Coordinates of C-alpha atoms and ligand atoms in Angstrom, one line a residue:
M25 CA 0.0 -0.4 0.2
K26 CA 1.2 3.5 -0.8
V27 CA 1.5 5.9 2.3
G28 CA 1.8 9.6 1.8
I29 CA 3.0 11.9 4.5
I30 CA 2.6 15.6 4.5
G31 CA 4.5 17.4 6.8
S32 CA 8.1 16.1 7.1
G33 CA 9.2 17.4 10.1
M34 CA 9.8 15.6 13.6
V35 CA 6.5 13.8 13.4
G36 CA 6.1 13.0 9.8
S37 CA 9.7 11.5 9.6
S38 CA 9.3 9.5 12.6
A39 CA 5.9 8.2 11.2
G40 CA 7.9 7.4 7.7
F41 CA 11.0 5.6 9.7
A42 CA 8.8 3.9 11.9
L43 CA 6.7 2.5 8.7
A44 CA 9.9 1.7 6.8
L45 CA 11.3 -0.7 9.3
G46 CA 7.3 -1.8 11.0
G47 CA 5.7 -2.6 7.6
G48 CA 2.4 -1.6 6.3
A49 CA 3.5 0.3 3.3
S50 CA 5.2 -0.8 0.2
E51 CA 5.9 2.8 -0.9
I52 CA 6.2 6.3 1.4
V53 CA 6.1 9.3 -0.3
L54 CA 7.2 12.5 2.2
I55 CA 5.7 15.9 1.2
D56 CA 6.9 19.1 2.7
Q57 CA 6.2 23.1 2.0
N58 CA 10.4 22.9 2.3
P59 CA 11.1 20.0 -0.2
A60 CA 14.2 20.1 0.7
R61 CA 13.5 18.6 4.2
A62 CA 11.2 16.1 2.4
M63 CA 14.2 14.9 0.2
A64 CA 16.7 14.7 3.1
E65 CA 14.2 12.8 5.2
A66 CA 13.5 10.6 2.6
E67 CA 16.9 10.1 1.7
D68 CA 18.1 9.4 5.1
I69 CA 14.9 7.0 6.1
S70 CA 15.9 5.0 2.6
H71 CA 19.3 4.2 4.1
A72 CA 17.4 2.2 6.8
V73 CA 15.6 0.1 4.5
P74 CA 18.3 -2.5 4.2
F75 CA 18.1 -3.5 7.8
G76 CA 14.5 -4.1 7.2
R77 CA 12.2 -5.0 4.7
P78 CA 11.9 -4.0 0.9
V79 CA 9.9 -0.4 0.9
S80 CA 10.5 2.2 -1.7
V81 CA 10.8 5.5 0.3
R82 CA 11.0 8.9 -1.6
A83 CA 10.4 12.5 -1.8
G84 CA 7.1 13.6 -3.9
D85 CA 4.9 16.1 -4.5
Y86 CA 0.9 15.9 -4.6
A87 CA 0.3 14.1 -7.9
D88 CA 3.0 11.4 -6.3
L89 CA -0.1 10.8 -3.8
A90 CA -2.2 9.0 -6.8
E91 CA -3.6 5.8 -5.3
A92 CA -2.6 6.1 -1.9
G93 CA -4.3 4.1 0.1
V94 CA -3.5 6.3 3.4
V95 CA -2.4 9.9 3.5
I96 CA -0.9 10.9 7.1
L97 CA -1.5 14.5 7.9
A98 CA 1.2 15.5 10.0
A99 CA 1.9 19.5 8.8
G100 CA 1.8 22.5 11.0
V101 CA 3.1 24.1 14.3
S102 CA 3.7 22.3 17.2
Q103 CA 3.3 23.5 20.9
K104 CA 6.2 25.5 22.7
P105 CA 7.0 24.8 25.9
G106 CA 4.2 25.6 28.3
E107 CA 1.8 26.4 25.3
T108 CA -1.5 23.8 25.1
R109 CA -2.6 21.8 22.1
L110 CA -5.7 24.1 21.5
Q111 CA -3.7 27.0 21.2
L112 CA -2.3 25.7 17.7
L113 CA -5.6 25.8 16.2
E114 CA -5.9 29.0 14.1
R115 CA -2.4 28.4 12.5
N116 CA -3.2 24.8 11.9
A117 CA -6.3 25.0 10.3
E118 CA -5.1 27.6 8.2
V119 CA -2.3 25.3 7.1
F120 CA -5.2 22.2 6.3
R121 CA -6.9 25.1 4.2
T122 CA -3.9 24.6 1.9
V123 CA -3.5 21.2 2.3
I124 CA -6.8 18.8 2.2
G125 CA -7.8 19.9 -1.5
A126 CA -4.5 18.9 -2.8
V127 CA -4.6 15.2 -1.1
T128 CA -8.0 14.5 -2.0
R129 CA -7.9 15.8 -5.7
A130 CA -4.5 13.5 -5.9
A131 CA -5.6 10.6 -3.8
P132 CA -9.4 10.8 -3.8
D133 CA -9.5 6.9 -2.6
A134 CA -6.9 7.4 0.7
I135 CA -8.0 7.3 4.2
L136 CA -7.0 10.3 5.9
L137 CA -4.9 10.2 9.1
V138 CA -4.4 13.1 11.1
A139 CA -1.5 14.3 13.8
T140 CA -1.5 17.6 13.6
N141 CA -2.3 19.2 16.7
P142 CA -5.3 19.8 18.7
V143 CA -5.6 16.4 16.8
D144 CA -9.3 16.1 17.6
V145 CA -10.3 19.5 16.3
M146 CA -7.7 19.2 13.2
T147 CA -9.7 15.8 12.2
H148 CA -12.7 18.0 12.4
V149 CA -11.5 20.7 10.0
A150 CA -9.9 17.5 7.7
T151 CA -13.7 16.0 7.6
R152 CA -15.3 19.0 6.3
L153 CA -12.8 20.1 4.1
S154 CA -12.5 16.8 2.6
G155 CA -16.3 15.7 2.4
L156 CA -14.9 12.7 2.8
P157 CA -17.4 10.1 5.2
P158 CA -15.9 10.3 8.7
A159 CA -15.4 6.6 8.8
R160 CA -12.3 7.7 6.7
V161 CA -11.1 10.7 8.5
I162 CA -9.0 9.5 11.5
G163 CA -7.4 11.3 14.2
S164 CA -4.4 9.5 15.7
G165 CA -6.5 10.6 19.0
T166 CA -5.5 9.4 22.2
I167 CA -3.5 6.4 20.7
L168 CA -0.4 8.0 22.2
D169 CA -2.5 8.6 25.5
T170 CA -3.4 5.0 25.6
A171 CA 0.4 3.8 25.0
R172 CA 1.4 6.1 27.6
F173 CA -1.2 4.5 30.2
R174 CA -0.5 1.2 29.2
S175 CA 3.2 1.7 29.4
L176 CA 2.9 3.1 33.1
L177 CA 0.1 0.5 34.3
G178 CA 2.4 -2.3 32.9
R179 CA 5.5 -0.8 34.5
H180 CA 3.5 -0.6 37.9
L181 CA 2.3 -3.6 37.8
G182 CA 5.3 -5.4 36.6
I183 CA 4.0 -7.1 33.4
A184 CA 4.3 -6.0 29.7
S185 CA 2.3 -3.0 28.7
Q186 CA 1.1 -5.1 25.8
S187 CA -0.9 -7.3 28.6
V188 CA -2.4 -4.2 29.7
H189 CA -5.9 -3.5 28.6
A190 CA -7.0 0.1 29.3
Y191 CA -8.0 3.1 27.2
V192 CA -7.6 7.0 27.5
L193 CA -10.7 8.8 26.0
G194 CA -12.4 12.2 24.9
E195 CA -9.6 14.5 23.9
H196 CA -5.9 14.1 22.9
G197 CA -5.0 16.8 25.2
D198 CA -5.7 18.4 28.9
S199 CA -9.0 17.1 29.2
E200 CA -8.6 13.3 28.3
V201 CA -10.0 10.9 30.3
L202 CA -8.2 7.9 31.7
G203 CA -10.5 4.9 31.6
W204 CA -9.7 2.8 35.2
S205 CA -12.8 1.5 35.6
A206 CA -12.7 -0.9 32.5
A207 CA -9.0 -0.9 32.7
R208 CA -7.7 -4.8 32.8
A209 CA -4.7 -7.1 33.1
G210 CA -4.7 -10.6 31.3
S211 CA -8.5 -10.3 31.9
V212 CA -8.5 -9.5 35.2
P213 CA -10.0 -6.2 36.5
I214 CA -6.9 -3.9 37.1
A215 CA -7.3 -3.2 41.2
S216 CA -7.9 -7.0 41.4
F217 CA -4.6 -7.8 39.6
A218 CA -2.8 -5.3 41.3
A219 CA -3.9 -6.7 44.5
Q220 CA -2.5 -10.3 43.6
V221 CA 0.6 -9.1 43.0
G222 CA 1.1 -6.8 45.7
A223 CA 1.4 -3.7 43.5
A224 CA -1.8 -2.0 45.3
I225 CA -3.3 1.1 43.3
T226 CA -3.6 3.8 46.0
V227 CA -4.7 7.3 45.4
A228 CA -0.9 8.2 44.9
V229 CA -0.2 5.7 42.3
R230 CA -3.4 6.6 40.6
A231 CA -2.4 10.2 40.6
E232 CA 1.1 9.8 39.5
I233 CA -0.1 7.5 37.0
D234 CA -2.6 10.1 35.6
Q235 CA -0.2 13.1 35.6
G236 CA 2.2 10.9 34.0
V237 CA -0.2 10.5 31.0
R238 CA -1.5 13.8 30.8
R239 CA 1.5 16.0 31.2
A240 CA 3.7 13.7 29.0
A241 CA 3.7 15.9 26.1
Y242 CA 4.8 18.9 28.2
R243 CA 7.5 17.1 30.1
I244 CA 9.2 16.1 27.0
I245 CA 8.4 19.5 25.1
E246 CA 10.4 21.0 28.4
G247 CA 13.2 18.9 27.8
K248 CA 13.8 18.5 24.2
G249 CA 11.3 20.6 22.3
A250 CA 8.9 18.3 20.5
T251 CA 7.8 14.8 20.9
W252 CA 8.0 12.2 17.9
H253 CA 8.8 8.7 18.3
G254 CA 5.7 7.6 20.5
I255 CA 3.2 9.1 17.8
G256 CA 5.3 8.0 14.8
A257 CA 4.8 4.4 16.2
G258 CA 1.2 5.2 16.5
L259 CA 0.7 6.1 13.6
T260 CA 2.2 2.9 12.0
R261 CA 0.4 1.0 14.4
I262 CA -2.9 2.7 12.7
V263 CA -1.8 2.4 9.3
R264 CA -0.6 -1.0 9.8
A265 CA -4.2 -2.0 10.9
I266 CA -5.4 -0.4 7.9
A267 CA -3.1 -2.0 5.3
A268 CA -3.7 -5.7 7.0
D269 CA -7.7 -5.1 7.1
E270 CA -7.0 -6.1 10.6
G271 CA -10.1 -5.2 12.6
A272 CA -7.8 -3.8 15.4
V273 CA -9.6 -2.1 18.2
L274 CA -7.5 1.3 18.8
S275 CA -8.6 4.3 20.5
I276 CA -8.8 6.8 18.1
S277 CA -10.7 10.1 16.9
T278 CA -13.1 10.6 14.6
R279 CA -16.6 12.1 14.4
T280 CA -18.9 11.0 17.1
L281 CA -22.8 11.2 17.5
D282 CA -24.1 11.8 20.8
I283 CA -21.5 11.7 23.5
G284 CA -22.2 13.1 26.8
G285 CA -25.1 15.2 25.7
V286 CA -23.2 16.6 22.7
P287 CA -25.2 15.8 19.5
S288 CA -22.0 15.7 17.3
V289 CA -18.6 15.9 17.9
T290 CA -15.0 14.9 17.2
L291 CA -13.0 12.7 20.1
S292 CA -11.7 9.1 20.6
L293 CA -13.2 5.9 21.8
P294 CA -12.1 2.5 21.2
R295 CA -13.1 2.0 17.4
V296 CA -12.7 -1.0 15.4
I297 CA -10.4 0.1 12.1
T298 CA -10.1 -2.1 8.8
R299 CA -9.3 -1.3 5.3
S300 CA -12.7 0.7 4.6
G301 CA -11.8 2.8 7.4
I302 CA -13.4 3.0 10.8
T303 CA -16.0 0.2 10.8
A304 CA -17.4 0.1 14.5
E305 CA -17.0 2.1 18.1
L306 CA -17.3 1.1 21.4
R307 CA -18.7 2.9 24.5
P308 CA -16.6 1.5 27.1
E309 CA -18.6 0.9 30.8
L310 CA -17.2 3.8 32.6
D311 CA -18.1 5.3 36.5
A312 CA -19.8 8.2 37.4
V313 CA -16.7 10.3 37.8
E314 CA -15.2 9.4 33.9
T315 CA -19.1 9.8 32.3
K316 CA -18.7 13.5 33.5
A317 CA -15.3 13.8 33.1
L318 CA -15.9 12.6 29.2
A319 CA -19.0 14.7 28.8
A320 CA -16.7 18.0 29.7
S321 CA -14.3 16.6 27.6
A322 CA -16.8 16.3 24.2
S323 CA -18.2 19.7 25.2
L324 CA -14.9 21.5 25.4
L325 CA -14.0 20.4 22.1
A326 CA -17.6 20.9 20.6
E327 CA -17.4 24.8 21.9
T328 CA -14.0 24.5 19.9
E329 CA -15.2 23.0 16.9
A330 CA -18.1 25.8 17.1
T331 CA -15.1 28.8 16.6
L332 CA -14.3 27.8 13.2
A333 CA -15.9 28.9 10.2
L334 CA -15.0 25.9 7.8
Ligands
NAI421 N1 -1.3 13.6 17.5 C1 -0.4 13.4 18.4 O1 -0.2 13.0 19.3 C2 0.9 14.7 18.1 C3 0.9 15.4 17.3 N2 1.7 16.5 16.6 C4 1.6 17.4 16.1 O2 2.1 17.2 15.0 C5 2.7 18.3 14.4 C6 3.8 18.5 13.6 O3 4.8 18.3 14.7 P1 6.4 18.2 14.4 O4 6.8 17.2 13.1 O5 7.3 18.3 15.6 O6 6.7 19.7 13.8 P2 7.7 19.8 12.8 O7 7.5 21.7 12.8 O8 9.2 19.5 13.0 O9 7.1 19.7 11.2 C7 5.9 20.3 10.6 C8 6.4 20.2 9.2 O10 5.6 20.7 8.6 C9 5.6 21.5 7.2 N3 4.7 22.4 6.7 C10 4.0 23.2 7.0 N4 3.1 23.8 6.6 C11 2.8 22.6 5.6 C12 2.0 23.1 4.4 N5 1.2 23.8 4.5 N6 2.1 22.1 3.4 C13 3.4 21.0 3.5 N7 4.2 20.9 4.9 C14 3.8 22.0 5.7 C15 6.6 22.2 7.9 O11 7.6 22.7 7.2 C16 7.7 21.2 8.8 O12 8.5 20.7 8.2 C17 2.1 19.5 15.2 O13 0.8 20.0 15.1 C18 2.3 18.1 16.7 O14 1.5 19.3 17.8 C19 3.1 15.9 18.1 C20 3.3 15.0 18.5 C21 2.0 14.0 18.9
PYR422 C1 2.6 17.0 21.3 C2 1.6 15.5 21.6 O1 0.5 15.7 21.2 C3 2.0 14.3 22.5 O2 3.0 14.1 22.4 O3 1.0 13.9 23.2

């Protein structure tokens, strides 16, 4: 499957690198408003290919997206230290106004996979500007927050993060909701598993993991200016699910109807993803606190969407 990547900065190039090594693509086309950057990243990534599996990696223009199965959107500005994701909206909506039409004209059958922040609202923007069905316009959403949650829970419990089944819901941002009440390790509810291995999830542990997930981007941006490896791998996971028609359940963002009293808003829930895009969505069982927090996250995102003239 051909995969296009618009925006060959840290996120786009990390996704290209992870895709080249991690499978899912037979051809990767990197595009950037700075063609020299796209060419340099494509050349650098292509030098990793002999250590992995065969895949063509090159820089290109929009015409080179013809017959792409997925186009990743990673163009735009990222947060400065202390800046929230939502503060990027106006600048990145302007970028999408120039990019989305060019992508859909060149690759009308591609699934759009949005990474640019604020990713939920940018997925809404991409859906409106492209006119594509929401099932084919997917935001990476909370796939990264879910990975952070699983990683910290796995570390606390002394097990592989792959054996933790837990999701972060709602906004990929400050109002996100950690789904503690539905979390499982193996097939066991997380509190029971924690008690059985002598690693109780106390109020303090829970608060530390919550902040570990919710504040991760701020900490990393403070230390190295931006985040890119986690999202590069997360985008690759989504592309693989599409390319292999997996039916994987991933926490990803798309248009969501009737959530927390909000009729329509773009946010993350666990969703089934196949070659056709999103084919089903799951409403996890939440306790009263989580239900209220998800409603607040949905309202905040809907209010933000409403500020846009599209
Ligand atoms: N969804 C997620 O979980 C994450 C999202 N991000 C977001 O991804 C986006 C990209 O971040 P970085 O790669 O770190 O930024 P970056 O500044 O390294 O790269 C952005 C690239 O976009 C290009 N670009 C800008 N306007 C363009 C246009 N009109 N057409 C083509 N290319 C254009 C720039 O030339 C630049 O190379 C940001 O919005 C950031 O907040 C970052 C990390 C995680
Ligand atoms: C930057 C960003 O959105 C993240 O790392 O979560």
